[in-house]
Tab-separated table of C-alpha atoms in Angstrom:
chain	number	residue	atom	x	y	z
K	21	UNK	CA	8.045	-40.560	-12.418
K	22	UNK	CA	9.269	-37.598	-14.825
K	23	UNK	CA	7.469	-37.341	-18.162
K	24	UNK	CA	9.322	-37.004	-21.662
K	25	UNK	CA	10.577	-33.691	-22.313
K	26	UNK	CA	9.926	-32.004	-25.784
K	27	UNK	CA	12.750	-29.342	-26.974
K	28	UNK	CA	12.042	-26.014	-26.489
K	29	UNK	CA	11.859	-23.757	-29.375
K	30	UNK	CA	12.405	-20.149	-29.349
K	31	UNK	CA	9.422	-18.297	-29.750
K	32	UNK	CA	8.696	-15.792	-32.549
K	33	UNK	CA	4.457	-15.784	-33.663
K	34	UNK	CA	4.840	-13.994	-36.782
K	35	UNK	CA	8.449	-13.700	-37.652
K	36	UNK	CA	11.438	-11.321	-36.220
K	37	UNK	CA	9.616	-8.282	-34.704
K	38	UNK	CA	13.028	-6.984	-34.504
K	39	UNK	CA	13.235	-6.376	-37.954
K	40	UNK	CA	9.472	-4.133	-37.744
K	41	UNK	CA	10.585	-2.044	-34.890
K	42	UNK	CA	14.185	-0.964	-35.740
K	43	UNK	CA	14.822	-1.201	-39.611
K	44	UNK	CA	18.471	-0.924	-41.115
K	45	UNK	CA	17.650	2.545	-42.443
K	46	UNK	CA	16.271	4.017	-38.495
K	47	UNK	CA	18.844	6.333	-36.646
K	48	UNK	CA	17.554	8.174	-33.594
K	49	UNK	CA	19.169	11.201	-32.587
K	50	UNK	CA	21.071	11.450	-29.187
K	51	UNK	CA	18.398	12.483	-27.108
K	52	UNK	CA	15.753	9.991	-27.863
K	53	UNK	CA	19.042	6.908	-27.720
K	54	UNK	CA	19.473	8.667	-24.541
K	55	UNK	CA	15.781	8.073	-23.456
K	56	UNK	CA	16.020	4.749	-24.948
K	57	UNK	CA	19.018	3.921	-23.380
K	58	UNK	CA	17.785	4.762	-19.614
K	59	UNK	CA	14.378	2.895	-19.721
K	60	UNK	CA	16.626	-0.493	-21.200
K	61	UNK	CA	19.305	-0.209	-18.777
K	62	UNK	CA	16.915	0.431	-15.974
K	63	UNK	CA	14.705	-2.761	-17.286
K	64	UNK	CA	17.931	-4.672	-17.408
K	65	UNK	CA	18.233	-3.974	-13.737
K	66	UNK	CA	14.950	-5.105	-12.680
K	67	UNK	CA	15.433	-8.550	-14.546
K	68	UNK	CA	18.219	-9.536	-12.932
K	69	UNK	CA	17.007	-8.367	-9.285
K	70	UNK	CA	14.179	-11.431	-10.365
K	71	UNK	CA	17.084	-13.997	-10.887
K	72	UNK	CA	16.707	-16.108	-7.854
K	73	UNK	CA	19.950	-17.166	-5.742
K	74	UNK	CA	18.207	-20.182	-4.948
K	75	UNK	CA	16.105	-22.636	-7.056
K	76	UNK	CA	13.823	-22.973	-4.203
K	77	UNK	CA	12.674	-18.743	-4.200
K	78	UNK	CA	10.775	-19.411	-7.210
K	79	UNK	CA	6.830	-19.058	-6.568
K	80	UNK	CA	7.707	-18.023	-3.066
K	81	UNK	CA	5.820	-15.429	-1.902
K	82	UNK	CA	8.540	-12.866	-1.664
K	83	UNK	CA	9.545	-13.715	-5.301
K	84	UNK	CA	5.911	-13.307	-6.771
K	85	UNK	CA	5.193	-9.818	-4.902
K	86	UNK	CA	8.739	-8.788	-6.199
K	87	UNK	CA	7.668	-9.707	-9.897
K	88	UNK	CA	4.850	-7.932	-9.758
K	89	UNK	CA	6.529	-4.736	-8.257
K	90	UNK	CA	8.921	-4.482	-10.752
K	91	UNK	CA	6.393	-5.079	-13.386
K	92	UNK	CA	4.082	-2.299	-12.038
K	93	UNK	CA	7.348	0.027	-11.866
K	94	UNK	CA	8.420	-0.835	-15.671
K	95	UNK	CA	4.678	0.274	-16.524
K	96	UNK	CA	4.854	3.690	-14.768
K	97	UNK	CA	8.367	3.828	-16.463
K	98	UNK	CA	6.634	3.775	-20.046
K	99	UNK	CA	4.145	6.400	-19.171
K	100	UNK	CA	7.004	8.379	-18.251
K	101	UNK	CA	8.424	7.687	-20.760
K	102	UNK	CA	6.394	8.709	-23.474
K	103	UNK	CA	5.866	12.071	-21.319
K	104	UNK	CA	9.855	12.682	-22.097
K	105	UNK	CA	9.209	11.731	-26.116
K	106	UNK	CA	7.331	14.787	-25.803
K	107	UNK	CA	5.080	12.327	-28.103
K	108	UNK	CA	1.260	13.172	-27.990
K	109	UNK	CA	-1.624	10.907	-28.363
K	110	UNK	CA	-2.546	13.214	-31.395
K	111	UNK	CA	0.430	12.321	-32.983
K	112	UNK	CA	0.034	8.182	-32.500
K	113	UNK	CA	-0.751	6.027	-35.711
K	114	UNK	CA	-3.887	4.227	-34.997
K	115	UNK	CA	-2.707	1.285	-34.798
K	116	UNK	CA	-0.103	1.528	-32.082
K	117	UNK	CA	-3.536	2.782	-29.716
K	118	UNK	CA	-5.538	-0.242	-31.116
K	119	UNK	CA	-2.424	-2.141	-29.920
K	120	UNK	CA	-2.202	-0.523	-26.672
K	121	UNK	CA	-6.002	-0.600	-26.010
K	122	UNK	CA	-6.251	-4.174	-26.543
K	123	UNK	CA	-3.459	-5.228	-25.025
K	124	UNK	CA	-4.466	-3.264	-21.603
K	125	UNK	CA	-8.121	-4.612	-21.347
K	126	UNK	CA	-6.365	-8.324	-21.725
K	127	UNK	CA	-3.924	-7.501	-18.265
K	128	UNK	CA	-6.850	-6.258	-16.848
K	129	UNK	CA	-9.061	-9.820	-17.606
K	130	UNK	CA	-5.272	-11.272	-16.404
K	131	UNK	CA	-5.323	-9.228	-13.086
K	132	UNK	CA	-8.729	-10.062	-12.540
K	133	UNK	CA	-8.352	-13.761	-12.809
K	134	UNK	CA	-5.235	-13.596	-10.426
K	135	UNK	CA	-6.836	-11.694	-7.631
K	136	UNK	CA	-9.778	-14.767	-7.928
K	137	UNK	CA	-7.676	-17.495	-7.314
K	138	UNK	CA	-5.649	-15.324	-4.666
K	139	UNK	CA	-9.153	-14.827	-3.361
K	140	UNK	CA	-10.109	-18.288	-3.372
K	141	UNK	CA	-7.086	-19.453	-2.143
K	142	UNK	CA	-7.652	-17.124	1.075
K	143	UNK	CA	-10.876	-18.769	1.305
K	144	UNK	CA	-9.500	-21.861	2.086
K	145	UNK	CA	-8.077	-20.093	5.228
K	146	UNK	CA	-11.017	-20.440	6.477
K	147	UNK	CA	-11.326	-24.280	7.010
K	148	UNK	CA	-7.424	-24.037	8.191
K	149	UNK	CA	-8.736	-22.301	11.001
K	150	UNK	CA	-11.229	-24.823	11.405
K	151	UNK	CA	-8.746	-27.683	11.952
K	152	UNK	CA	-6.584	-25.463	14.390
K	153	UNK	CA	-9.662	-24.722	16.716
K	154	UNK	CA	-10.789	-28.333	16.395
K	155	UNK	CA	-7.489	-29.739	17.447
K	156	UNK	CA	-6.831	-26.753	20.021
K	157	UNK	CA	-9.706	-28.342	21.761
K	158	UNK	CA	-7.431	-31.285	22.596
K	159	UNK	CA	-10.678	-33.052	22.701
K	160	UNK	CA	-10.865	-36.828	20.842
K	161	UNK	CA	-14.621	-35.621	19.850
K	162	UNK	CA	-13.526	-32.656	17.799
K	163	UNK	CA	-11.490	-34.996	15.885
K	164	UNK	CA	-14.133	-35.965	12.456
K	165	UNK	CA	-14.749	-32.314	12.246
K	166	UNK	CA	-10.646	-31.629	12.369
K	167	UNK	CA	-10.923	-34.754	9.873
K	168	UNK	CA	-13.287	-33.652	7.559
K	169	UNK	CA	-12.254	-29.639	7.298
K	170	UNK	CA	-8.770	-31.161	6.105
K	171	UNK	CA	-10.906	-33.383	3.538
K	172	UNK	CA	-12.740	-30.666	2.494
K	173	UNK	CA	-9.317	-27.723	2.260
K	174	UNK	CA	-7.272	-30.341	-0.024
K	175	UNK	CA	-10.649	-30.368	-2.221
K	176	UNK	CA	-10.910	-27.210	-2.288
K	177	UNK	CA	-7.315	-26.499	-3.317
K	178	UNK	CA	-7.388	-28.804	-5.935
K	179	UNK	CA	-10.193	-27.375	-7.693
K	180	UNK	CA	-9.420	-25.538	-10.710
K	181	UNK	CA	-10.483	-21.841	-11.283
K	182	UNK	CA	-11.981	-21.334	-14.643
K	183	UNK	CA	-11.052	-17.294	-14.485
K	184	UNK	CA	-7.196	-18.283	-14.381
K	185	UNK	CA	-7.857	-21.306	-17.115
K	186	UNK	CA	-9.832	-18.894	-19.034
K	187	UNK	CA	-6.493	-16.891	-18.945
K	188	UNK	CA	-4.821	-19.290	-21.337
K	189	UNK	CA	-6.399	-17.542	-25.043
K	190	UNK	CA	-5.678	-14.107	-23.710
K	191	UNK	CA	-1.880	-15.079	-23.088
K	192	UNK	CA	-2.070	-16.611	-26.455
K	193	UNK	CA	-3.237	-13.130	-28.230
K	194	UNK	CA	-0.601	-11.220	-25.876
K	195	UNK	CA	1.935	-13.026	-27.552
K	196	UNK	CA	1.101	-12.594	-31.152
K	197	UNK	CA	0.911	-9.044	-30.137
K	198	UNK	CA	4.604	-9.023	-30.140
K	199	UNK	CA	4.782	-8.289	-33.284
K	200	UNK	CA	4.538	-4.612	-33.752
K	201	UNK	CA	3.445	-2.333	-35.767
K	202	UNK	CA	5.415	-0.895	-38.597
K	203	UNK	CA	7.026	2.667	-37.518
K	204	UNK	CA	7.096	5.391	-40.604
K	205	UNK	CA	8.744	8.760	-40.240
K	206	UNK	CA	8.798	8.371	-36.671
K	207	UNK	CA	12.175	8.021	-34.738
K	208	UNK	CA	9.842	9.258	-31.567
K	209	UNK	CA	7.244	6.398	-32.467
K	210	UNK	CA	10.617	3.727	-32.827
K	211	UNK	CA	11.641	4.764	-29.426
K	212	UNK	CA	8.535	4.036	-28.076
K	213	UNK	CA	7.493	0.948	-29.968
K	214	UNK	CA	10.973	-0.561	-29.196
K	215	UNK	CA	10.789	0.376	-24.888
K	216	UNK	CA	6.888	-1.214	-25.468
K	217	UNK	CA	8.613	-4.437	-26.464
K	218	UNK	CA	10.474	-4.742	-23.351
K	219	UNK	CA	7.281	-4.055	-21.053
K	220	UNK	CA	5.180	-6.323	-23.195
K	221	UNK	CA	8.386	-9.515	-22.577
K	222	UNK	CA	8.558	-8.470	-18.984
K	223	UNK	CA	4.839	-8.780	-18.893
K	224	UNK	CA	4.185	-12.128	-20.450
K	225	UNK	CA	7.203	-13.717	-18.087
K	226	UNK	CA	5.732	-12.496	-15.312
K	227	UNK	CA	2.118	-13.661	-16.148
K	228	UNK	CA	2.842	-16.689	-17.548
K	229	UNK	CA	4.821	-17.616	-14.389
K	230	UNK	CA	2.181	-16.759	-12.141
K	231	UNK	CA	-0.313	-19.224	-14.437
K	232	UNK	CA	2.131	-21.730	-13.861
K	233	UNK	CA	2.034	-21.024	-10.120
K	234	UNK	CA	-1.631	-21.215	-9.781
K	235	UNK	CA	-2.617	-23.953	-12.446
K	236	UNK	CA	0.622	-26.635	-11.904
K	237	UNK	CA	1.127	-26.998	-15.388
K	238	UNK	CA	3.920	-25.156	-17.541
K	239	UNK	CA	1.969	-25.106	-20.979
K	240	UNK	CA	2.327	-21.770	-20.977
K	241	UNK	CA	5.862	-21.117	-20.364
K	242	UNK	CA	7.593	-20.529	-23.918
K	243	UNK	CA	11.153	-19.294	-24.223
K	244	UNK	CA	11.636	-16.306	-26.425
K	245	UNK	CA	14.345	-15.069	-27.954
K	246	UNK	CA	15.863	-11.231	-27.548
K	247	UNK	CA	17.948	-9.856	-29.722
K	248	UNK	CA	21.193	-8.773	-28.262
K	249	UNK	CA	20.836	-5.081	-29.607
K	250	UNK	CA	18.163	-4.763	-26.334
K	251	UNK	CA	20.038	-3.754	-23.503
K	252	UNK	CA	18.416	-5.802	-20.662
K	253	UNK	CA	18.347	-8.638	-23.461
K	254	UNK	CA	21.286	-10.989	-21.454
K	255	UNK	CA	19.146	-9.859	-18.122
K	256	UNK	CA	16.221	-11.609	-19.566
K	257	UNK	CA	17.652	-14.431	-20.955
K	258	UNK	CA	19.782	-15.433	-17.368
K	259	UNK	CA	16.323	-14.695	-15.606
K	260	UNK	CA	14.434	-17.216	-18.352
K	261	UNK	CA	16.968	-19.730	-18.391
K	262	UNK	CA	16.564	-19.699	-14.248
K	263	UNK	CA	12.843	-19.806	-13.902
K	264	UNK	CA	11.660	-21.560	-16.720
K	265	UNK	CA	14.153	-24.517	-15.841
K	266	UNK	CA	13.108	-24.635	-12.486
K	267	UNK	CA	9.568	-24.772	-13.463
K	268	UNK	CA	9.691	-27.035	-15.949
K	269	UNK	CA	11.825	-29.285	-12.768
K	270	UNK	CA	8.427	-28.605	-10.304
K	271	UNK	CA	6.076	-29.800	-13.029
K	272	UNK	CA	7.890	-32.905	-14.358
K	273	UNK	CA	8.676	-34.193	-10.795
K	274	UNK	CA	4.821	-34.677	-9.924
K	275	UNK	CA	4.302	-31.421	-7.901
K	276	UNK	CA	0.643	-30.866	-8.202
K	277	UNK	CA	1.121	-27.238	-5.625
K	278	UNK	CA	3.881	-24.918	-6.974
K	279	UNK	CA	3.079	-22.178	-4.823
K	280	UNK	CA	6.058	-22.557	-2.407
K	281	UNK	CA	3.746	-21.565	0.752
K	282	UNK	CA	0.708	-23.727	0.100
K	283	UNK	CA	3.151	-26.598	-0.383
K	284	UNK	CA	4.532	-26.382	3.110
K	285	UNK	CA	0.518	-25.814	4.836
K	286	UNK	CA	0.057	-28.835	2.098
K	287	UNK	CA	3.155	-30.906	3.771
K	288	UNK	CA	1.810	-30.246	7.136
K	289	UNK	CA	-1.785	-31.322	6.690
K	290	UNK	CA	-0.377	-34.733	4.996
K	291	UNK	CA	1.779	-35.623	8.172
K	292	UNK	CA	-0.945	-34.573	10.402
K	293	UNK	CA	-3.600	-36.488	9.009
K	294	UNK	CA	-2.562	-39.987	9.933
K	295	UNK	CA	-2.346	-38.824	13.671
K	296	UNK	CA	-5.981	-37.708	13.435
K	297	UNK	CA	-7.764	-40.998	14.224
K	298	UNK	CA	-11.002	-41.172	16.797
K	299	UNK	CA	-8.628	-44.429	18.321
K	300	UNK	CA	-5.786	-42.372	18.728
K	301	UNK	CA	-3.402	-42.399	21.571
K	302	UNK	CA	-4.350	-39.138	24.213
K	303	UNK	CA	-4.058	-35.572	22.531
K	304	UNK	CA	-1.435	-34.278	24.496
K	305	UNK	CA	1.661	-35.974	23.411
K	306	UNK	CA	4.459	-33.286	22.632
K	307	UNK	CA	4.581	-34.378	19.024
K	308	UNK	CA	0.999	-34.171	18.399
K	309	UNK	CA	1.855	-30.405	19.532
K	310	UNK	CA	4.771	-30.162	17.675
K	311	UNK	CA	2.484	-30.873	14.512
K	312	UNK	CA	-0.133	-28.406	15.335
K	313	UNK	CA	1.886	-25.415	16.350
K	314	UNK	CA	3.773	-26.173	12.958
K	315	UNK	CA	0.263	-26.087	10.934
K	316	UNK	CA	-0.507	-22.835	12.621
K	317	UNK	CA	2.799	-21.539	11.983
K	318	UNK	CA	2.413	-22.015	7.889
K	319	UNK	CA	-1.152	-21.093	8.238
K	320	UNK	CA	-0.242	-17.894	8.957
K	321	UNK	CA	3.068	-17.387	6.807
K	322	UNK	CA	0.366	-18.692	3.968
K	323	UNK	CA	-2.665	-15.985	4.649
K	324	UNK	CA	0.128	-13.176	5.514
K	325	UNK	CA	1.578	-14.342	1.933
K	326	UNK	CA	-1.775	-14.260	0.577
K	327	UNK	CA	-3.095	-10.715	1.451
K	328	UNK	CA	0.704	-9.002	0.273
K	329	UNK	CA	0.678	-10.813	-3.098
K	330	UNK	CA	-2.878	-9.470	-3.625
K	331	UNK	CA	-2.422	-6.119	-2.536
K	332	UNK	CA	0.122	-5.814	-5.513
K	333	UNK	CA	-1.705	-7.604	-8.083
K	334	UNK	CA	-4.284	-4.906	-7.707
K	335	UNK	CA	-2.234	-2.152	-7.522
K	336	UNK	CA	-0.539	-3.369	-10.614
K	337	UNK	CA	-4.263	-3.895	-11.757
K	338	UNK	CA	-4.635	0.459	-11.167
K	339	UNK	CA	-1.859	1.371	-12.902
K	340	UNK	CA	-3.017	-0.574	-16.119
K	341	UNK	CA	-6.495	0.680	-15.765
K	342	UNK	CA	-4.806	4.305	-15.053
K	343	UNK	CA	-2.359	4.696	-18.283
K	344	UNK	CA	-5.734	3.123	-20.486
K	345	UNK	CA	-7.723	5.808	-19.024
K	346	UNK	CA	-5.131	8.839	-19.540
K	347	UNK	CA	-5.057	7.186	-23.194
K	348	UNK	CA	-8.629	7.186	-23.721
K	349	UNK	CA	-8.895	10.912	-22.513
K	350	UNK	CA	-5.831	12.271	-24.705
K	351	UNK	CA	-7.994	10.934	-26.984
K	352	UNK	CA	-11.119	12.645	-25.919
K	353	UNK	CA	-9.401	15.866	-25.924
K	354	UNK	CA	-7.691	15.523	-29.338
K	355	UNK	CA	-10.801	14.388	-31.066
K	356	UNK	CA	-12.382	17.466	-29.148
K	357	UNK	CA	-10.021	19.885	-30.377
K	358	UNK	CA	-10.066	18.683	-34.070
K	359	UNK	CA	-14.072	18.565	-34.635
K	360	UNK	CA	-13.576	22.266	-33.023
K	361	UNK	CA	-10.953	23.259	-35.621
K	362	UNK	CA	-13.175	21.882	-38.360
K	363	UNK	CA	-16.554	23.723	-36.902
K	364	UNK	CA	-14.035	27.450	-36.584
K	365	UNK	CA	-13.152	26.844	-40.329
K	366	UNK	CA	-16.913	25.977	-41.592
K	367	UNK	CA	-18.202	29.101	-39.937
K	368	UNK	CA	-15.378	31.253	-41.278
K	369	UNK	CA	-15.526	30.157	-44.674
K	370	UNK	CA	-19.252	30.788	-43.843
K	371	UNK	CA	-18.982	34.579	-42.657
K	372	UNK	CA	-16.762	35.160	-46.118
């Protein structure tokens, strides 16, 4: 039975950041458009390499690992970036690095909970394997334990994970963070606050959808609005359109498992489990094999799945960690440099 849908509202928290990052009055000259220009155009591409051909690729494996790739690329991108601004920590207003800062250690709480409930997911492996050896056995007195490791994996994956649920605030804050921080006298600063927009949209889509994946629910899942002056703007809106309706289609038709993977091991362990009775007909049957090749078969596709996805989710996890680090050492060095300008100008006004 589907549920009643409520309208969905495009999303602004505290107004039209538009109108903070790129006032009527800004002009950049043609080197920083230039910069601008690439890093949009090259976001653009990314979104719509995410646009599935098929409803059905959404919280697939291959889809997920892809998201987070191109996320993890569109992060090195800004760190690039502000490299080519020729734009120095020293020169940042404070509040664009309390922005940053804050915004960094909240992915990195984000990453963590993901690689959990990867984790814990993978743990469930374990009693998979169970029911294959049981069964393998082709032995009627292996068949309770068969019986109760499949009792005890469906409990198991419907448990909830209080890291990922915990998640929900720190989306919450993410997206009030996109509204920026006013830009004066800085066409560099612009250029930069406007590409940080486009990694922070890319960022929530990507980590709301995964919440969705692991949690079943799409409470989180808001549509926002881009401005057309944003190159990859149309990009994102075809790639929201796509994945948020075909989310919103998983959640109101009773699917409890989104991730594409776990619902086929999830399929397989429901038809199974009738045929697993101690009064059974004999083992050997060529559909009883059928069934438990099939198990083993999306066992496998599920751990393989499993171990990729969280191999990128931390290496997305480094190269957070990596640009907050740089950031926190610019900022080392400048405030270094500056209390050792200060201390040279006390002693010389001291010697004269």
């Amino acid at each position: 039975m589907s549920r009643p849908q409520e309208p969905h509202r495009p999303f602004f928290p505290h107004g039209n950041p538009f109108r903070m990052i790129l006032p009527k009055s800004s002009y950049l000259s043609p080197k920083l458009q230039a910069l601008l220009n690439k890093f949009e155009e090259t976001l653009a591409d990314r979104l719509r390499k995410l646009v599935p051909k098929h409803n059905d690729e959404v919280f697939s494996f291959s889809w997920m690992i892809l998201a987070i790739q191109l996320l993890s690329e569109t992060h090195s991108d800004i760190k690039t970036l502000i490299t080519e601004l020729e734009l120095p920590v020293v020169d940042w207003d404070d509040k664009w690095i309390d922005v940053y800062l804050d915004n960094s250690v909240k992915l990195l709480d984000v990453c963590i909970a993901f690689c959990s409930e990867l984790s814990r997911l993978s743990q469930g492996q374990l009693l998979l394997h169970c029911v294959q050896r049981n069964l393998d056995q082709n032995n009627p007195i292996e068949i309770p334990k068969a019986k109760s490791s499949i009792d005890s994996w469906r409990q198991h994956i419907g448990a909830k994970n209080p890291r990922v649920e915990n998640c929900l605030p720190i989306i919450d804050k993410l997206m009030e963070s996109l509204e920026l921080p006013k830009v004066k006298n800085s066409a560099k600063g612009k250029t930069l606050m406007r590409a940080m927009y486009g990694v922070k949209v890319q960022t929530l889509f990507v980590c709301t959808a995964f919440i969705s994946a692991f949690t079943g629910s799409d409470k989180k899942i808001v549509d926002l609005e881009v401005a057309r002056t944003h190159l990859w703007a149309e990009a994102f809106n075809d790639l929201q359109t796509s994945v948020h309706g075909e989310i919103r289609n998983l959640v109101s038709s009773g699917r409890i498992v989104l991730l594409r993977e776990l619902e086929e091991v999830a399929t397989c362990v429901k038809d199974l489990y009738p045929k697993i009775q101690e009064d059974m007909e004999p083992l050997g049957t060529e559909e009883w094999k059928n069934s438990v090749v099939e198990l083993r078969n999306r066992a496998e596709k599920l751990s393989s799945g499993l171990d990729l996805l969280t191999k990128e989710v931390d290496g997305f996890f480094q190269i957070v960690l990596s640009g907050r680090d740089a950031l926190l050492g610019n900022l080392r060095v400048s405030s270094s440099v500056f209390d050792s300008s200060k201390k040279y100008k006390a002693e010389e006004q001291f010697v004269r």
